[in-house]
Amino acid sequence: MEEGKMDENEWRYHGEGNKSLVVAHAQRCVVLRFLKFPPNRKKTSEEILQHLQNIVDFGKNVMKEFLGENYVHCGEVVQLPLEFVKQLCLKIQCERPESRCDKDLDTLSGYAMCLPNLTRLQTYRFAEHRPILCVEIKPKCGFIPFSSNVTHEMKHKVCRYCMHQHLKVATGKWKKISKYCPLDLYSGNKQRMHFALKSLLQEAQNNLRIFKNGELIYGCGDARSPVADWRELAHHLKPFFFPSNGLASGPHCTRAVIRELVHVITWVLLSSSDKGRTSALRPGLQGPRVCEASPFSRSFRHQGKNTPEHSGLPKGCLLYKTLQVQMLDLLDIEGLYPLYNRVEQYLEDFPEARKTLQIDGPYDEAFYQKLLDVSTEDDGTVAFALTKVQQYRVAMTAKDCSIMIALSPCLQDARTPSKRPHCIGTGEKDHPGTAKQIL
């Protein structure tokens, strides 16, 4: 970032989570990610620099090893002019959701992360003038807890996402329960995957967004009409998926375009284009493969059919890699909490051990290698407890990541659209060093 060229008017508010805020450049395919803190909690510039560098190192040396080179964008830490940051903060304040304004943008350190804007991603096959469609999916946790530590029977039958849907409707966050169930998407069965993706499109909530040339065109809440949204979405998608039957408008055209989008997303999610080291984990899929709360599986039971098929995911695809990392949650929170208390007590007694135990990094090859130990027999040591805690935090990162899929119309001499999947994380779960983003 060149100080002489930093103009706050060239940047716009893009979004934010619990711990960070992102702005996007109006012309270039880059974003800046700033940390956020409560008004009464300030950190030094050195602490913030280390904080951000930990995030970069975690993405580079941990998540990239698990998910693969093509799927993780780590970014870099940059130092910005303080006056630019202060003016930018004032400019975007009115665009921030009220619910997020309990924390302030860091305007004192001048440090941020610079990352590619995947909603406007240009790949080598995309000409500059061609429109870019980007689909962001937050698939959530794709398995039901299998640990013997689980004491609540319902957790062995219903996935976390479906349980949370009932909670969020009861508390008023959403007005309608989504039909989406992560286990359907992670099943590898195309019929179940199509149902899951259509359910996300019907009730996007905060689990699906669609961008066109970097601008959000779809990502509705309950208050908007799904039918109207689908018509509007189909209008945007026609240049990408014009139906072969020639229908140019009306409900038939809308359904045909949406169906084509679902099929392409499914194709991308099941495709393999990268070799990571996830196979080193091999925890193996355990527990129920169908969530009893899934409307898809319920419809099967009502029709007197057997349990819907679980075809299994191709081992090289991104969903498989993501699921393997999620399953580093080997003990569930019920089994992990006593181990967390063991580590916490040890650090209270020996605070100087934080560095040697790599509680706050560095996130290097040695840290990554410890994550590959998937044993669950507790030997009573702090080392065992710490490994399980770190695995759990990595798993929670994968459970809350986003998958970004960039699409563009094919070149004239190509027969199929150019597609290349990319994965970033927008998770709000804390990892040591607050590595909440897979970038």
CSV table of N, CA, C and O in Angstrom, one decimal, residues 206-303:
chain,number,residue,atom,x,y,z
A,206,ASN,N,-28.0,-16.0,6.7
A,206,ASN,CA,-26.6,-15.5,6.5
A,206,ASN,C,-25.7,-16.7,6.1
A,206,ASN,O,-24.5,-16.6,6.3
A,207,ASN,N,-26.3,-17.7,5.4
A,207,ASN,CA,-25.5,-18.8,4.9
A,207,ASN,C,-25.3,-18.8,3.4
A,207,ASN,O,-24.6,-19.7,2.9
A,208,LEU,N,-25.8,-17.9,2.7
A,208,LEU,CA,-25.6,-17.8,1.3
A,208,LEU,C,-25.7,-16.4,0.8
A,208,LEU,O,-26.7,-15.6,1.2
A,209,ARG,N,-24.8,-15.9,0.0
A,209,ARG,CA,-24.8,-14.6,-0.7
A,209,ARG,C,-24.3,-14.8,-2.1
A,209,ARG,O,-23.4,-15.6,-2.4
A,210,ILE,N,-24.8,-14.0,-3.0
A,210,ILE,CA,-24.4,-14.0,-4.4
A,210,ILE,C,-24.0,-12.6,-4.8
A,210,ILE,O,-24.8,-11.7,-4.6
A,211,PHE,N,-22.8,-12.5,-5.4
A,211,PHE,CA,-22.3,-11.2,-5.9
A,211,PHE,C,-22.2,-11.2,-7.4
A,211,PHE,O,-21.9,-12.3,-8.0
A,212,LYS,N,-22.4,-10.1,-8.0
A,212,LYS,CA,-22.1,-9.9,-9.4
A,212,LYS,C,-21.2,-8.7,-9.6
A,212,LYS,O,-21.5,-7.6,-9.2
A,213,ASN,N,-20.0,-9.0,-10.1
A,213,ASN,CA,-18.9,-8.0,-10.2
A,213,ASN,C,-18.7,-7.3,-8.9
A,213,ASN,O,-18.5,-6.0,-8.9
A,214,GLY,N,-18.7,-8.0,-7.8
A,214,GLY,CA,-18.4,-7.5,-6.5
A,214,GLY,C,-19.6,-6.9,-5.8
A,214,GLY,O,-19.5,-6.5,-4.6
A,215,GLU,N,-20.7,-6.7,-6.4
A,215,GLU,CA,-21.9,-6.1,-5.8
A,215,GLU,C,-22.9,-7.2,-5.4
A,215,GLU,O,-23.2,-8.2,-6.1
A,216,LEU,N,-23.4,-7.1,-4.1
A,216,LEU,CA,-24.3,-8.1,-3.6
A,216,LEU,C,-25.6,-8.0,-4.3
A,216,LEU,O,-26.3,-7.0,-4.4
A,217,ILE,N,-26.0,-9.1,-4.9
A,217,ILE,CA,-27.3,-9.2,-5.6
A,217,ILE,C,-28.3,-10.1,-5.0
A,217,ILE,O,-29.5,-10.1,-5.3
A,218,TYR,N,-27.9,-10.9,-4.1
A,218,TYR,CA,-28.8,-11.9,-3.5
A,218,TYR,C,-28.3,-12.3,-2.1
A,218,TYR,O,-27.1,-12.6,-2.0
A,219,GLY,N,-29.1,-12.3,-1.1
A,219,GLY,CA,-28.8,-12.7,0.2
A,219,GLY,C,-29.8,-12.2,1.2
A,219,GLY,O,-29.6,-11.4,2.1
A,220,CYS,N,-31.1,-12.6,0.9
A,220,CYS,CA,-32.2,-12.0,1.6
A,220,CYS,C,-32.4,-12.6,3.0
A,220,CYS,O,-31.9,-13.7,3.3
A,221,GLY,N,-33.1,-11.9,3.8
A,221,GLY,CA,-33.6,-12.4,5.1
A,221,GLY,C,-35.1,-12.8,5.0
A,221,GLY,O,-35.6,-12.8,3.9
A,222,ASP,N,-35.7,-13.1,6.1
A,222,ASP,CA,-37.1,-13.6,6.1
A,222,ASP,C,-38.1,-12.5,5.6
A,222,ASP,O,-39.1,-12.9,5.1
A,223,ALA,N,-37.7,-11.2,5.8
A,223,ALA,CA,-38.7,-10.2,5.5
A,223,ALA,C,-39.0,-10.1,4.0
A,223,ALA,O,-40.0,-9.6,3.6
A,224,ARG,N,-38.1,-10.5,3.2
A,224,ARG,CA,-38.3,-10.4,1.7
A,224,ARG,C,-39.0,-11.6,1.1
A,224,ARG,O,-38.9,-12.7,1.7
A,225,SER,N,-39.6,-11.4,0.0
A,225,SER,CA,-40.4,-12.4,-0.7
A,225,SER,C,-39.4,-13.3,-1.4
A,225,SER,O,-38.7,-12.9,-2.4
A,226,PRO,N,-39.3,-14.6,-1.1
A,226,PRO,CA,-38.5,-15.5,-1.8
A,226,PRO,C,-38.8,-15.6,-3.3
A,226,PRO,O,-37.9,-15.7,-4.2
A,227,VAL,N,-40.1,-15.5,-3.7
A,227,VAL,CA,-40.5,-15.6,-5.1
A,227,VAL,C,-40.0,-14.4,-5.8
A,227,VAL,O,-39.4,-14.5,-6.9
A,228,ALA,N,-40.2,-13.2,-5.3
A,228,ALA,CA,-39.7,-12.0,-5.9
A,228,ALA,C,-38.2,-12.1,-6.0
A,228,ALA,O,-37.6,-11.7,-7.0
A,229,ASP,N,-37.5,-12.5,-5.0
A,229,ASP,CA,-36.1,-12.6,-5.0
A,229,ASP,C,-35.6,-13.5,-6.1
A,229,ASP,O,-34.6,-13.3,-6.8
A,230,TRP,N,-36.2,-14.7,-6.3
A,230,TRP,CA,-35.8,-15.6,-7.3
A,230,TRP,C,-36.0,-15.0,-8.7
A,230,TRP,O,-35.1,-15.3,-9.5
A,231,ARG,N,-37.0,-14.3,-8.9
A,231,ARG,CA,-37.2,-13.6,-10.2
A,231,ARG,C,-36.1,-12.6,-10.5
A,231,ARG,O,-35.5,-12.6,-11.6
A,232,GLU,N,-35.8,-11.9,-9.4
A,232,GLU,CA,-34.7,-10.9,-9.6
A,232,GLU,C,-33.4,-11.6,-9.8
A,232,GLU,O,-32.5,-11.2,-10.6
A,233,LEU,N,-33.1,-12.6,-9.0
A,233,LEU,CA,-31.9,-13.4,-9.2
A,233,LEU,C,-31.8,-14.0,-10.6
A,233,LEU,O,-30.7,-14.0,-11.2
A,234,ALA,N,-32.9,-14.6,-11.1
A,234,ALA,CA,-32.8,-15.2,-12.4
A,234,ALA,C,-32.5,-14.2,-13.5
A,234,ALA,O,-31.8,-14.5,-14.4
A,235,HIS,N,-33.0,-12.9,-13.3
A,235,HIS,CA,-32.6,-11.9,-14.2
A,235,HIS,C,-31.1,-11.6,-14.3
A,235,HIS,O,-30.5,-11.5,-15.4
A,236,HIS,N,-30.5,-11.6,-13.1
A,236,HIS,CA,-29.0,-11.4,-13.1
A,236,HIS,C,-28.3,-12.6,-13.7
A,236,HIS,O,-27.2,-12.5,-14.2
A,237,LEU,N,-28.9,-13.8,-13.5
A,237,LEU,CA,-28.2,-15.1,-13.9
A,237,LEU,C,-28.3,-15.4,-15.4
A,237,LEU,O,-27.5,-16.2,-15.9
A,238,LYS,N,-29.2,-14.8,-16.1
A,238,LYS,CA,-29.5,-15.2,-17.5
A,238,LYS,C,-28.2,-15.1,-18.3
A,238,LYS,O,-28.0,-16.0,-19.2
A,239,PRO,N,-27.4,-14.1,-18.2
A,239,PRO,CA,-26.1,-14.1,-19.0
A,239,PRO,C,-25.2,-15.3,-18.7
A,239,PRO,O,-24.4,-15.6,-19.6
A,240,PHE,N,-25.4,-15.9,-17.6
A,240,PHE,CA,-24.5,-17.0,-17.2
A,240,PHE,C,-25.2,-18.4,-17.5
A,240,PHE,O,-24.5,-19.3,-17.9
A,241,PHE,N,-26.5,-18.4,-17.3
A,241,PHE,CA,-27.2,-19.7,-17.4
A,241,PHE,C,-28.5,-19.5,-18.2
A,241,PHE,O,-29.6,-19.9,-17.8
A,242,PHE,N,-28.4,-19.0,-19.4
A,242,PHE,CA,-29.6,-18.9,-20.2
A,242,PHE,C,-30.2,-20.3,-20.6
A,242,PHE,O,-29.4,-21.1,-21.1
A,243,PRO,N,-31.4,-20.5,-20.3
A,243,PRO,CA,-32.0,-21.9,-20.5
A,243,PRO,C,-32.0,-22.3,-21.9
A,243,PRO,O,-32.2,-21.5,-22.8
A,244,SER,N,-31.6,-23.6,-22.1
A,244,SER,CA,-31.5,-24.1,-23.5
A,244,SER,C,-32.9,-24.2,-24.2
A,244,SER,O,-33.0,-24.3,-25.4
A,245,ASN,N,-34.0,-24.2,-23.4
A,245,ASN,CA,-35.3,-24.3,-24.0
A,245,ASN,C,-35.8,-23.0,-24.6
A,245,ASN,O,-36.9,-22.9,-25.2
A,246,GLY,N,-35.0,-21.9,-24.4
A,246,GLY,CA,-35.3,-20.6,-25.1
A,246,GLY,C,-36.3,-19.8,-24.3
A,246,GLY,O,-36.6,-18.7,-24.8
A,247,LEU,N,-36.8,-20.2,-23.2
A,247,LEU,CA,-37.8,-19.4,-22.4
A,247,LEU,C,-37.0,-18.2,-21.9
A,247,LEU,O,-36.0,-18.3,-21.2
A,248,ALA,N,-37.6,-17.0,-22.2
A,248,ALA,CA,-36.9,-15.8,-21.8
A,248,ALA,C,-37.4,-15.1,-20.5
A,248,ALA,O,-36.7,-14.3,-19.9
A,249,SER,N,-38.6,-15.5,-20.1
A,249,SER,CA,-39.1,-14.9,-18.9
A,249,SER,C,-40.2,-15.8,-18.3
A,249,SER,O,-40.5,-16.9,-18.8
A,250,GLY,N,-40.7,-15.4,-17.1
A,250,GLY,CA,-41.8,-16.2,-16.5
A,250,GLY,C,-41.2,-17.2,-15.5
A,250,GLY,O,-40.0,-17.4,-15.4
A,251,PRO,N,-42.1,-17.9,-14.8
A,251,PRO,CA,-41.7,-18.8,-13.8
A,251,PRO,C,-40.9,-20.0,-14.3
A,251,PRO,O,-40.0,-20.5,-13.6
A,252,HIS,N,-41.2,-20.5,-15.6
A,252,HIS,CA,-40.4,-21.6,-16.1
A,252,HIS,C,-39.0,-21.2,-16.3
A,252,HIS,O,-38.1,-22.0,-16.1
A,253,CYS,N,-38.7,-20.0,-16.8
A,253,CYS,CA,-37.4,-19.5,-17.0
A,253,CYS,C,-36.7,-19.4,-15.7
A,253,CYS,O,-35.5,-19.8,-15.5
A,254,THR,N,-37.3,-18.8,-14.7
A,254,THR,CA,-36.7,-18.7,-13.4
A,254,THR,C,-36.3,-20.0,-12.8
A,254,THR,O,-35.2,-20.2,-12.3
A,255,ARG,N,-37.2,-21.0,-12.9
A,255,ARG,CA,-36.9,-22.3,-12.3
A,255,ARG,C,-35.7,-23.0,-13.1
A,255,ARG,O,-34.9,-23.6,-12.5
A,256,ALA,N,-35.7,-22.8,-14.4
A,256,ALA,CA,-34.7,-23.4,-15.2
A,256,ALA,C,-33.3,-22.8,-14.9
A,256,ALA,O,-32.3,-23.5,-14.8
A,257,VAL,N,-33.3,-21.5,-14.7
A,257,VAL,CA,-32.0,-20.8,-14.4
A,257,VAL,C,-31.5,-21.2,-13.0
A,257,VAL,O,-30.3,-21.5,-12.8
A,258,ILE,N,-32.4,-21.2,-12.1
A,258,ILE,CA,-32.0,-21.6,-10.7
A,258,ILE,C,-31.5,-23.0,-10.7
A,258,ILE,O,-30.5,-23.4,-10.0
A,259,ARG,N,-32.2,-23.9,-11.4
A,259,ARG,CA,-31.8,-25.3,-11.5
A,259,ARG,C,-30.4,-25.4,-12.1
A,259,ARG,O,-29.6,-26.2,-11.6
A,260,GLU,N,-30.1,-24.7,-13.1
A,260,GLU,CA,-28.8,-24.7,-13.7
A,260,GLU,C,-27.7,-24.2,-12.7
A,260,GLU,O,-26.6,-24.8,-12.6
A,261,LEU,N,-28.0,-23.2,-12.0
A,261,LEU,CA,-27.1,-22.7,-11.0
A,261,LEU,C,-26.8,-23.7,-9.9
A,261,LEU,O,-25.6,-24.0,-9.6
A,262,VAL,N,-27.8,-24.4,-9.4
A,262,VAL,CA,-27.7,-25.5,-8.4
A,262,VAL,C,-26.8,-26.6,-9.0
A,262,VAL,O,-25.9,-27.1,-8.3
A,263,HIS,N,-27.0,-27.0,-10.2
A,263,HIS,CA,-26.2,-28.1,-10.8
A,263,HIS,C,-24.8,-27.7,-10.9
A,263,HIS,O,-23.9,-28.5,-10.7
A,264,VAL,N,-24.5,-26.4,-11.3
A,264,VAL,CA,-23.1,-26.0,-11.5
A,264,VAL,C,-22.4,-25.9,-10.1
A,264,VAL,O,-21.3,-26.4,-10.0
A,265,ILE,N,-23.1,-25.4,-9.1
A,265,ILE,CA,-22.5,-25.3,-7.8
A,265,ILE,C,-22.2,-26.7,-7.3
A,265,ILE,O,-21.1,-27.0,-6.7
A,266,THR,N,-23.1,-27.7,-7.5
A,266,THR,CA,-22.9,-29.0,-7.1
A,266,THR,C,-21.7,-29.6,-7.8
A,266,THR,O,-20.8,-30.3,-7.2
A,267,TRP,N,-21.5,-29.3,-9.1
A,267,TRP,CA,-20.4,-29.8,-9.9
A,267,TRP,C,-19.1,-29.3,-9.3
A,267,TRP,O,-18.1,-30.0,-9.1
A,268,VAL,N,-19.1,-28.0,-9.0
A,268,VAL,CA,-17.9,-27.4,-8.4
A,268,VAL,C,-17.5,-28.0,-7.1
A,268,VAL,O,-16.4,-28.4,-6.8
A,269,LEU,N,-18.5,-28.2,-6.2
A,269,LEU,CA,-18.3,-28.7,-4.8
A,269,LEU,C,-17.8,-30.1,-4.9
A,269,LEU,O,-17.1,-30.6,-3.9
A,270,LEU,N,-18.1,-30.9,-5.9
A,270,LEU,CA,-17.7,-32.3,-6.0
A,270,LEU,C,-16.4,-32.5,-6.8
A,270,LEU,O,-15.9,-33.6,-6.9
A,271,SER,N,-15.9,-31.4,-7.4
A,271,SER,CA,-14.7,-31.4,-8.2
A,271,SER,C,-13.4,-31.3,-7.3
A,271,SER,O,-13.5,-30.8,-6.3
A,272,SER,N,-12.4,-31.8,-7.9
A,272,SER,CA,-11.1,-31.8,-7.2
A,272,SER,C,-10.1,-31.1,-8.1
A,272,SER,O,-10.0,-31.4,-9.3
A,273,SER,N,-9.4,-30.1,-7.6
A,273,SER,CA,-8.4,-29.4,-8.3
A,273,SER,C,-7.1,-29.1,-7.5
A,273,SER,O,-6.3,-28.3,-7.9
A,274,ASP,N,-7.0,-29.7,-6.4
A,274,ASP,CA,-5.9,-29.4,-5.5
A,274,ASP,C,-5.5,-30.6,-4.6
A,274,ASP,O,-6.4,-31.4,-4.3
A,275,LYS,N,-4.3,-30.7,-4.2
A,275,LYS,CA,-3.9,-31.8,-3.3
A,275,LYS,C,-3.4,-31.2,-2.0
A,275,LYS,O,-2.3,-30.6,-2.0
A,276,GLY,N,-4.2,-31.3,-1.0
A,276,GLY,CA,-3.7,-30.9,0.3
A,276,GLY,C,-3.2,-32.1,1.1
A,276,GLY,O,-3.0,-33.2,0.6
A,277,ARG,N,-3.1,-31.9,2.4
A,277,ARG,CA,-2.6,-33.0,3.2
A,277,ARG,C,-3.6,-33.5,4.2
A,277,ARG,O,-3.3,-34.1,5.2
A,278,THR,N,-4.9,-33.3,3.8
A,278,THR,CA,-6.0,-33.7,4.7
A,278,THR,C,-6.0,-35.2,4.9
A,278,THR,O,-6.4,-35.7,6.0
A,279,SER,N,-5.6,-36.0,3.9
A,279,SER,CA,-5.6,-37.4,4.1
A,279,SER,C,-4.8,-37.9,5.2
A,279,SER,O,-5.0,-39.0,5.7
A,280,ALA,N,-3.9,-37.1,5.7
A,280,ALA,CA,-3.1,-37.5,6.9
A,280,ALA,C,-3.9,-37.6,8.1
A,280,ALA,O,-3.5,-38.2,9.1
A,281,LEU,N,-5.1,-37.0,8.1
A,281,LEU,CA,-6.0,-37.0,9.3
A,281,LEU,C,-6.6,-38.4,9.5
A,281,LEU,O,-6.5,-39.1,10.4
A,282,ARG,N,-7.4,-38.7,8.4
A,282,ARG,CA,-8.1,-40.0,8.4
A,282,ARG,C,-8.9,-40.4,9.7
A,282,ARG,O,-8.8,-41.5,10.2
A,283,PRO,N,-9.6,-39.4,10.2
A,283,PRO,CA,-10.4,-39.8,11.4
A,283,PRO,C,-11.6,-40.7,11.0
A,283,PRO,O,-12.1,-41.4,11.8
A,284,GLY,N,-12.0,-40.6,9.7
A,284,GLY,CA,-13.1,-41.5,9.3
A,284,GLY,C,-14.5,-41.0,9.7
A,284,GLY,O,-14.6,-40.5,10.8
A,285,LEU,N,-15.4,-41.0,8.8
A,285,LEU,CA,-16.8,-40.6,9.1
A,285,LEU,C,-17.5,-41.5,10.0
A,285,LEU,O,-17.6,-42.7,9.7
A,286,GLN,N,-17.9,-41.0,11.2
A,286,GLN,CA,-18.6,-41.8,12.1
A,286,GLN,C,-19.9,-41.2,12.5
A,286,GLN,O,-20.2,-40.1,12.1
A,287,GLY,N,-20.8,-42.0,13.2
A,287,GLY,CA,-22.1,-41.4,13.6
A,287,GLY,C,-23.1,-41.4,12.5
A,287,GLY,O,-22.8,-41.8,11.3
A,288,PRO,N,-24.3,-41.0,12.8
A,288,PRO,CA,-25.4,-40.9,11.8
A,288,PRO,C,-25.0,-40.1,10.6
A,288,PRO,O,-24.4,-39.1,10.7
A,289,ARG,N,-25.4,-40.5,9.4
A,289,ARG,CA,-25.1,-39.8,8.2
A,289,ARG,C,-26.4,-39.0,7.7
A,289,ARG,O,-26.3,-38.3,6.7
A,290,VAL,N,-27.4,-39.1,8.5
A,290,VAL,CA,-28.7,-38.4,8.1
A,290,VAL,C,-29.2,-37.7,9.4
A,290,VAL,O,-29.2,-38.3,10.5
A,291,CYS,N,-29.5,-36.4,9.3
A,291,CYS,CA,-30.1,-35.7,10.4
A,291,CYS,C,-31.6,-35.9,10.4
A,291,CYS,O,-32.3,-35.7,9.4
A,292,GLU,N,-32.1,-36.3,11.6
A,292,GLU,CA,-33.5,-36.6,11.7
A,292,GLU,C,-34.4,-35.3,11.5
A,292,GLU,O,-35.6,-35.4,11.2
A,293,ALA,N,-33.8,-34.1,11.6
A,293,ALA,CA,-34.6,-32.9,11.4
A,293,ALA,C,-34.6,-32.4,10.0
A,293,ALA,O,-35.4,-31.5,9.7
A,294,SER,N,-33.8,-33.0,9.1
A,294,SER,CA,-33.8,-32.6,7.7
A,294,SER,C,-35.1,-32.9,7.0
A,294,SER,O,-35.6,-34.0,7.1
A,295,PRO,N,-35.7,-31.9,6.4
A,295,PRO,CA,-37.0,-32.1,5.7
A,295,PRO,C,-36.8,-33.1,4.6
A,295,PRO,O,-37.8,-33.8,4.3
A,296,PHE,N,-35.6,-33.2,4.0
A,296,PHE,CA,-35.4,-34.2,2.9
A,296,PHE,C,-35.6,-35.6,3.5
A,296,PHE,O,-36.3,-36.5,3.0
A,297,SER,N,-34.9,-35.9,4.6
A,297,SER,CA,-35.0,-37.2,5.2
A,297,SER,C,-36.4,-37.5,5.8
A,297,SER,O,-36.9,-38.6,5.8
A,298,ARG,N,-37.0,-36.5,6.3
A,298,ARG,CA,-38.4,-36.6,6.9
A,298,ARG,C,-39.4,-37.0,5.7
A,298,ARG,O,-40.2,-37.9,5.9
A,299,SER,N,-39.2,-36.4,4.6
A,299,SER,CA,-40.1,-36.7,3.5
A,299,SER,C,-39.9,-38.2,3.0
A,299,SER,O,-40.9,-38.9,2.6
A,300,PHE,N,-38.7,-38.7,3.1
A,300,PHE,CA,-38.4,-40.1,2.8
A,300,PHE,C,-39.2,-41.0,3.8
A,300,PHE,O,-39.8,-42.0,3.4
A,301,ARG,N,-39.1,-40.7,5.0
A,301,ARG,CA,-39.8,-41.5,6.1
A,301,ARG,C,-41.3,-41.5,5.9
A,301,ARG,O,-41.9,-42.5,6.0
A,302,HIS,N,-41.8,-40.3,5.6
A,302,HIS,CA,-43.3,-40.2,5.4
A,302,HIS,C,-43.8,-41.0,4.2
A,302,HIS,O,-44.9,-41.4,4.2
A,303,GLN,N,-42.9,-41.1,3.2
A,303,GLN,CA,-43.2,-41.9,2.0
A,303,GLN,C,-42.9,-43.4,2.2
A,303,GLN,O,-43.1,-44.2,1.3
